[in-house]
């Protein structure tokens, strides 16, 4: 009887080390490609697989699972898992895992970088220089907003949110937060818990880091945006679906808020002609929160460790559906 098969349908950093790590427990079907596999090619790999290592772009629903008779584990190379139908996986006894912790600091770097870039209009200024428009110093050229000493409101204070708050402390920002649960040592961390409405009303920068769930879907809509200051900036490094994108576009077009820094969108990639693409007050980047060589390599290795544990009959460290282990 051969070894179990682990299917990795996309390129991963440090692939040789990951494959070597898994080799004692599995044969690895690795596809060294950047783009998504075609549907049939993906299904052909899935049908043979005992384990799947997936990115967030790989949607695993009941339909896909019907073509995966041997599957024992789906190990996301991501902390978010809205691409997985956990109910369908659990019903079939398939373990699901993610990769928390390893990407928190890197994603916080990106979030704070987006805040700085939007506040100080850095991409806009870069384009201004490189397109030959800069002809000399002007008193009102590229005036932005101060970050030092400003008020930052963080919606969703998990690991990444707390890492962002630590960066804000270095800028002596006043940090408000809203979360499902209060943080026990909030005073020591310089954090103030407030309602979502109060956070929106008081913050110079509103930073979204809440997971996408049925409760958070569309949580920032027209009403919430209307509560923000006219010179406030919205930063979203969570998931595109937590914001009503049409309402955000209207708020920006009507100058009811000053700008937005966005790493995530309702539809990815953004379609041609999308309003964000022509808005200078919007800094848009292509879902790169964890995109460093070191972090993506660590994420892939953590996913591999979760996979190896399942194949050995051991409970994986980052199990999302513990019900499958209690059976």
PDB file of N, CA and C in Angstrom, residues 55-121:
ATOM      1  N   UNK A  55      -4.471  27.704  -0.583  1.00  0.00           N
ATOM      2  CA  UNK A  55      -4.490  29.128  -0.284  1.00  0.00           C
ATOM      3  C   UNK A  55      -5.939  29.594  -0.153  1.00  0.00           C
ATOM      4  N   UNK A  56      -6.123  30.833   0.295  1.00  0.00           N
ATOM      5  CA  UNK A  56      -7.473  31.377   0.471  1.00  0.00           C
ATOM      6  C   UNK A  56      -8.247  31.437  -0.844  1.00  0.00           C
ATOM      7  N   UNK A  57      -7.545  31.503  -1.953  1.00  0.00           N
ATOM      8  CA  UNK A  57      -8.247  31.591  -3.240  1.00  0.00           C
ATOM      9  C   UNK A  57      -8.850  30.251  -3.662  1.00  0.00           C
ATOM     10  N   UNK A  58      -8.456  29.161  -3.024  1.00  0.00           N
ATOM     11  CA  UNK A  58      -9.018  27.839  -3.333  1.00  0.00           C
ATOM     12  C   UNK A  58     -10.298  27.639  -2.535  1.00  0.00           C
ATOM     13  N   UNK A  59     -11.433  27.752  -3.207  1.00  0.00           N
ATOM     14  CA  UNK A  59     -12.727  27.618  -2.535  1.00  0.00           C
ATOM     15  C   UNK A  59     -13.065  26.135  -2.391  1.00  0.00           C
ATOM     16  N   UNK A  60     -13.226  25.703  -1.145  1.00  0.00           N
ATOM     17  CA  UNK A  60     -13.528  24.301  -0.867  1.00  0.00           C
ATOM     18  C   UNK A  60     -14.918  24.228  -0.253  1.00  0.00           C
ATOM     19  N   UNK A  61     -15.878  23.858  -1.111  1.00  0.00           N
ATOM     20  CA  UNK A  61     -17.275  23.758  -0.710  1.00  0.00           C
ATOM     21  C   UNK A  61     -17.733  22.308  -0.867  1.00  0.00           C
ATOM     22  N   UNK A  62     -19.004  22.071  -0.561  1.00  0.00           N
ATOM     23  CA  UNK A  62     -19.549  20.714  -0.659  1.00  0.00           C
ATOM     24  C   UNK A  62     -19.390  20.157  -2.068  1.00  0.00           C
ATOM     25  N   UNK A  63     -19.531  21.015  -3.078  1.00  0.00           N
ATOM     26  CA  UNK A  63     -19.400  20.571  -4.476  1.00  0.00           C
ATOM     27  C   UNK A  63     -18.026  19.982  -4.738  1.00  0.00           C
ATOM     28  N   UNK A  64     -16.985  20.673  -4.262  1.00  0.00           N
ATOM     29  CA  UNK A  64     -15.623  20.165  -4.459  1.00  0.00           C
ATOM     30  C   UNK A  64     -15.401  18.874  -3.674  1.00  0.00           C
ATOM     31  N   UNK A  65     -15.967  18.798  -2.497  1.00  0.00           N
ATOM     32  CA  UNK A  65     -15.741  17.626  -1.650  1.00  0.00           C
ATOM     33  C   UNK A  65     -16.382  16.367  -2.212  1.00  0.00           C
ATOM     34  N   UNK A  66     -17.403  16.530  -3.038  1.00  0.00           N
ATOM     35  CA  UNK A  66     -18.003  15.366  -3.695  1.00  0.00           C
ATOM     36  C   UNK A  66     -17.012  14.672  -4.624  1.00  0.00           C
ATOM     37  N   UNK A  67     -15.989  15.422  -5.051  1.00  0.00           N
ATOM     38  CA  UNK A  67     -14.965  14.859  -5.943  1.00  0.00           C
ATOM     39  C   UNK A  67     -13.699  14.486  -5.172  1.00  0.00           C
ATOM     40  N   UNK A  68     -13.789  14.377  -3.859  1.00  0.00           N
ATOM     41  CA  UNK A  68     -12.603  14.102  -3.038  1.00  0.00           C
ATOM     42  C   UNK A  68     -12.883  12.952  -2.083  1.00  0.00           C
ATOM     43  N   UNK A  69     -13.005  11.734  -2.591  1.00  0.00           N
ATOM     44  CA  UNK A  69     -13.437  10.611  -1.747  1.00  0.00           C
ATOM     45  C   UNK A  69     -12.434  10.202  -0.678  1.00  0.00           C
ATOM     46  N   UNK A  70     -11.136  10.513  -0.877  1.00  0.00           N
ATOM     47  CA  UNK A  70     -10.104  10.069   0.067  1.00  0.00           C
ATOM     48  C   UNK A  70      -9.684  11.149   1.060  1.00  0.00           C
ATOM     49  N   UNK A  71     -10.182  12.344   0.893  1.00  0.00           N
ATOM     50  CA  UNK A  71      -9.637  13.496   1.610  1.00  0.00           C
ATOM     51  C   UNK A  71      -9.799  13.373   3.129  1.00  0.00           C
ATOM     52  N   UNK A  72      -8.686  13.611   3.838  1.00  0.00           N
ATOM     53  CA  UNK A  72      -8.682  13.566   5.301  1.00  0.00           C
ATOM     54  C   UNK A  72      -8.399  14.929   5.927  1.00  0.00           C
ATOM     55  N   UNK A  73      -7.750  15.821   5.164  1.00  0.00           N
ATOM     56  CA  UNK A  73      -7.370  17.116   5.733  1.00  0.00           C
ATOM     57  C   UNK A  73      -7.283  18.177   4.647  1.00  0.00           C
ATOM     58  N   UNK A  74      -7.739  19.391   4.989  1.00  0.00           N
ATOM     59  CA  UNK A  74      -7.514  20.583   4.170  1.00  0.00           C
ATOM     60  C   UNK A  74      -6.766  21.575   5.052  1.00  0.00           C
ATOM     61  N   UNK A  75      -5.524  21.848   4.684  1.00  0.00           N
ATOM     62  CA  UNK A  75      -4.672  22.716   5.496  1.00  0.00           C
ATOM     63  C   UNK A  75      -4.461  24.039   4.765  1.00  0.00           C
ATOM     64  N   UNK A  76      -5.143  25.070   5.236  1.00  0.00           N
ATOM     65  CA  UNK A  76      -5.039  26.390   4.630  1.00  0.00           C
ATOM     66  C   UNK A  76      -3.669  26.997   4.900  1.00  0.00           C
ATOM     67  N   UNK A  77      -3.088  27.583   3.871  1.00  0.00           N
ATOM     68  CA  UNK A  77      -1.862  28.363   4.033  1.00  0.00           C
ATOM     69  C   UNK A  77      -2.309  29.814   4.199  1.00  0.00           C
ATOM     70  N   UNK A  78      -2.980  30.073   5.290  1.00  0.00           N
ATOM     71  CA  UNK A  78      -3.585  31.376   5.586  1.00  0.00           C
ATOM     72  C   UNK A  78      -4.148  31.313   6.991  1.00  0.00           C
ATOM     73  N   UNK A  79      -4.368  32.487   7.574  1.00  0.00           N
ATOM     74  CA  UNK A  79      -5.044  32.507   8.871  1.00  0.00           C
ATOM     75  C   UNK A  79      -6.554  32.548   8.679  1.00  0.00           C
ATOM     76  N   UNK A  80      -7.015  33.274   7.653  1.00  0.00           N
ATOM     77  CA  UNK A  80      -8.444  33.304   7.345  1.00  0.00           C
ATOM     78  C   UNK A  80      -8.886  31.985   6.730  1.00  0.00           C
ATOM     79  N   UNK A  81     -10.154  31.644   6.897  1.00  0.00           N
ATOM     80  CA  UNK A  81     -10.633  30.375   6.344  1.00  0.00           C
ATOM     81  C   UNK A  81     -12.048  30.501   5.796  1.00  0.00           C
ATOM     82  N   UNK A  82     -12.409  31.710   5.338  1.00  0.00           N
ATOM     83  CA  UNK A  82     -13.730  31.873   4.739  1.00  0.00           C
ATOM     84  C   UNK A  82     -13.833  31.179   3.382  1.00  0.00           C
ATOM     85  N   UNK A  83     -12.715  30.674   2.865  1.00  0.00           N
ATOM     86  CA  UNK A  83     -12.754  29.870   1.637  1.00  0.00           C
ATOM     87  C   UNK A  83     -13.196  28.435   1.893  1.00  0.00           C
ATOM     88  N   UNK A  84     -13.281  28.048   3.159  1.00  0.00           N
ATOM     89  CA  UNK A  84     -13.625  26.667   3.512  1.00  0.00           C
ATOM     90  C   UNK A  84     -15.055  26.584   4.036  1.00  0.00           C
ATOM     91  N   UNK A  85     -15.778  25.575   3.588  1.00  0.00           N
ATOM     92  CA  UNK A  85     -17.091  25.265   4.158  1.00  0.00           C
ATOM     93  C   UNK A  85     -16.848  24.311   5.325  1.00  0.00           C
ATOM     94  N   UNK A  86     -16.707  24.880   6.517  1.00  0.00           N
ATOM     95  CA  UNK A  86     -16.361  24.057   7.679  1.00  0.00           C
ATOM     96  C   UNK A  86     -17.439  23.036   7.996  1.00  0.00           C
ATOM     97  N   UNK A  87     -18.695  23.398   7.795  1.00  0.00           N
ATOM     98  CA  UNK A  87     -19.780  22.450   8.068  1.00  0.00           C
ATOM     99  C   UNK A  87     -19.674  21.235   7.151  1.00  0.00           C
ATOM    100  N   UNK A  88     -19.415  21.487   5.871  1.00  0.00           N
ATOM    101  CA  UNK A  88     -19.305  20.384   4.915  1.00  0.00           C
ATOM    102  C   UNK A  88     -18.089  19.518   5.220  1.00  0.00           C
ATOM    103  N   UNK A  89     -16.976  20.143   5.576  1.00  0.00           N
ATOM    104  CA  UNK A  89     -15.777  19.381   5.929  1.00  0.00           C
ATOM    105  C   UNK A  89     -16.019  18.533   7.173  1.00  0.00           C
ATOM    106  N   UNK A  90     -16.631  19.137   8.173  1.00  0.00           N
ATOM    107  CA  UNK A  90     -16.886  18.422   9.424  1.00  0.00           C
ATOM    108  C   UNK A  90     -17.837  17.258   9.208  1.00  0.00           C
ATOM    109  N   UNK A  91     -18.865  17.466   8.400  1.00  0.00           N
ATOM    110  CA  UNK A  91     -19.835  16.400   8.128  1.00  0.00           C
ATOM    111  C   UNK A  91     -19.173  15.185   7.494  1.00  0.00           C
ATOM    112  N   UNK A  92     -18.070  15.425   6.764  1.00  0.00           N
ATOM    113  CA  UNK A  92     -17.354  14.327   6.110  1.00  0.00           C
ATOM    114  C   UNK A  92     -16.169  13.843   6.936  1.00  0.00           C
ATOM    115  N   UNK A  93     -15.987  14.393   8.135  1.00  0.00           N
ATOM    116  CA  UNK A  93     -14.887  13.970   8.994  1.00  0.00           C
ATOM    117  C   UNK A  93     -13.531  14.434   8.521  1.00  0.00           C
ATOM    118  N   UNK A  94     -13.498  15.528   7.757  1.00  0.00           N
ATOM    119  CA  UNK A  94     -12.246  16.046   7.202  1.00  0.00           C
ATOM    120  C   UNK A  94     -11.728  17.170   8.092  1.00  0.00           C
ATOM    121  N   UNK A  95     -10.499  17.040   8.551  1.00  0.00           N
ATOM    122  CA  UNK A  95      -9.896  18.069   9.401  1.00  0.00           C
ATOM    123  C   UNK A  95      -9.566  19.307   8.572  1.00  0.00           C
ATOM    124  N   UNK A  96      -9.787  20.479   9.166  1.00  0.00           N
ATOM    125  CA  UNK A  96      -9.423  21.749   8.535  1.00  0.00           C
ATOM    126  C   UNK A  96      -8.494  22.504   9.480  1.00  0.00           C
ATOM    127  N   UNK A  97      -7.434  23.093   8.931  1.00  0.00           N
ATOM    128  CA  UNK A  97      -6.482  23.842   9.755  1.00  0.00           C
ATOM    129  C   UNK A  97      -6.129  25.158   9.071  1.00  0.00           C
ATOM    130  N   UNK A  98      -5.546  26.062   9.859  1.00  0.00           N
ATOM    131  CA  UNK A  98      -5.041  27.316   9.307  1.00  0.00           C
ATOM    132  C   UNK A  98      -3.652  27.591   9.877  1.00  0.00           C
ATOM    133  N   UNK A  99      -3.126  28.793   9.601  1.00  0.00           N
ATOM    134  CA  UNK A  99      -1.753  29.107  10.024  1.00  0.00           C
ATOM    135  C   UNK A  99      -1.711  30.438  10.778  1.00  0.00           C
ATOM    136  N   UNK A 100      -2.253  30.489  11.988  1.00  0.00           N
ATOM    137  CA  UNK A 100      -2.194  31.732  12.759  1.00  0.00           C
ATOM    138  C   UNK A 100      -0.788  31.989  13.301  1.00  0.00           C
ATOM    139  N   UNK A 101      -0.621  33.135  13.917  1.00  0.00           N
ATOM    140  CA  UNK A 101       0.611  33.537  14.618  1.00  0.00           C
ATOM    141  C   UNK A 101       1.741  33.935  13.680  1.00  0.00           C
ATOM    142  N   UNK A 102       2.096  33.089  12.711  1.00  0.00           N
ATOM    143  CA  UNK A 102       3.312  33.352  11.940  1.00  0.00           C
ATOM    144  C   UNK A 102       3.201  34.584  11.057  1.00  0.00           C
ATOM    145  N   UNK A 103       1.986  35.011  10.713  1.00  0.00           N
ATOM    146  CA  UNK A 103       1.851  36.150   9.807  1.00  0.00           C
ATOM    147  C   UNK A 103       1.408  37.435  10.502  1.00  0.00           C
ATOM    148  N   UNK A 104       1.219  37.398  11.813  1.00  0.00           N
ATOM    149  CA  UNK A 104       0.645  38.551  12.517  1.00  0.00           C
ATOM    150  C   UNK A 104       1.503  39.803  12.375  1.00  0.00           C
ATOM    151  N   UNK A 105       2.805  39.687  12.641  1.00  0.00           N
ATOM    152  CA  UNK A 105       3.665  40.869  12.605  1.00  0.00           C
ATOM    153  C   UNK A 105       3.818  41.398  11.186  1.00  0.00           C
ATOM    154  N   UNK A 106       3.930  40.498  10.224  1.00  0.00           N
ATOM    155  CA  UNK A 106       4.098  40.915   8.833  1.00  0.00           C
ATOM    156  C   UNK A 106       2.853  41.623   8.317  1.00  0.00           C
ATOM    157  N   UNK A 107       1.681  41.089   8.645  1.00  0.00           N
ATOM    158  CA  UNK A 107       0.441  41.729   8.215  1.00  0.00           C
ATOM    159  C   UNK A 107       0.257  43.072   8.912  1.00  0.00           C
ATOM    160  N   UNK A 108       0.673  43.158  10.170  1.00  0.00           N
ATOM    161  CA  UNK A 108       0.610  44.441  10.877  1.00  0.00           C
ATOM    162  C   UNK A 108       1.512  45.479  10.219  1.00  0.00           C
ATOM    163  N   UNK A 109       2.686  45.052   9.749  1.00  0.00           N
ATOM    164  CA  UNK A 109       3.568  45.959   9.010  1.00  0.00           C
ATOM    165  C   UNK A 109       2.849  46.535   7.794  1.00  0.00           C
ATOM    166  N   UNK A 110       2.202  45.655   7.041  1.00  0.00           N
ATOM    167  CA  UNK A 110       1.502  46.087   5.831  1.00  0.00           C
ATOM    168  C   UNK A 110       0.358  47.035   6.175  1.00  0.00           C
ATOM    169  N   UNK A 111      -0.402  46.699   7.219  1.00  0.00           N
ATOM    170  CA  UNK A 111      -1.526  47.546   7.617  1.00  0.00           C
ATOM    171  C   UNK A 111      -1.053  48.945   7.998  1.00  0.00           C
ATOM    172  N   UNK A 112       0.017  49.001   8.780  1.00  0.00           N
ATOM    173  CA  UNK A 112       0.507  50.313   9.190  1.00  0.00           C
ATOM    174  C   UNK A 112       1.146  51.046   8.012  1.00  0.00           C
ATOM    175  N   UNK A 113       1.767  50.291   7.110  1.00  0.00           N
ATOM    176  CA  UNK A 113       2.303  50.900   5.901  1.00  0.00           C
ATOM    177  C   UNK A 113       1.210  51.501   5.033  1.00  0.00           C
ATOM    178  N   UNK A 114       0.076  50.806   4.924  1.00  0.00           N
ATOM    179  CA  UNK A 114      -1.066  51.349   4.184  1.00  0.00           C
ATOM    180  C   UNK A 114      -1.570  52.631   4.832  1.00  0.00           C
ATOM    181  N   UNK A 115      -1.647  52.612   6.158  1.00  0.00           N
ATOM    182  CA  UNK A 115      -2.087  53.808   6.879  1.00  0.00           C
ATOM    183  C   UNK A 115      -1.157  54.985   6.573  1.00  0.00           C
ATOM    184  N   UNK A 116       0.143  54.761   6.677  1.00  0.00           N
ATOM    185  CA  UNK A 116       1.113  55.822   6.417  1.00  0.00           C
ATOM    186  C   UNK A 116       1.051  56.295   4.966  1.00  0.00           C
ATOM    187  N   UNK A 117       0.944  55.336   4.039  1.00  0.00           N
ATOM    188  CA  UNK A 117       0.932  55.677   2.619  1.00  0.00           C
ATOM    189  C   UNK A 117      -0.282  56.510   2.246  1.00  0.00           C
ATOM    190  N   UNK A 118      -1.433  56.158   2.831  1.00  0.00           N
ATOM    191  CA  UNK A 118      -2.655  56.885   2.524  1.00  0.00           C
ATOM    192  C   UNK A 118      -2.646  58.251   3.195  1.00  0.00           C
ATOM    193  N   UNK A 119      -2.220  58.287   4.452  1.00  0.00           N
ATOM    194  CA  UNK A 119      -2.199  59.550   5.190  1.00  0.00           C
ATOM    195  C   UNK A 119      -1.274  60.574   4.542  1.00  0.00           C
ATOM    196  N   UNK A 120      -0.095  60.138   4.112  1.00  0.00           N
ATOM    197  CA  UNK A 120       0.899  61.050   3.559  1.00  0.00           C
ATOM    198  C   UNK A 120       0.926  61.052   2.038  1.00  0.00           C
ATOM    199  N   UNK A 121      -0.034  60.370   1.419  1.00  0.00           N
ATOM    200  CA  UNK A 121      -0.230  60.388  -0.041  1.00  0.00           C
ATOM    201  C   UNK A 121       1.038  59.942  -0.783  1.00  0.00           C
TER     202      UNK A 121
END
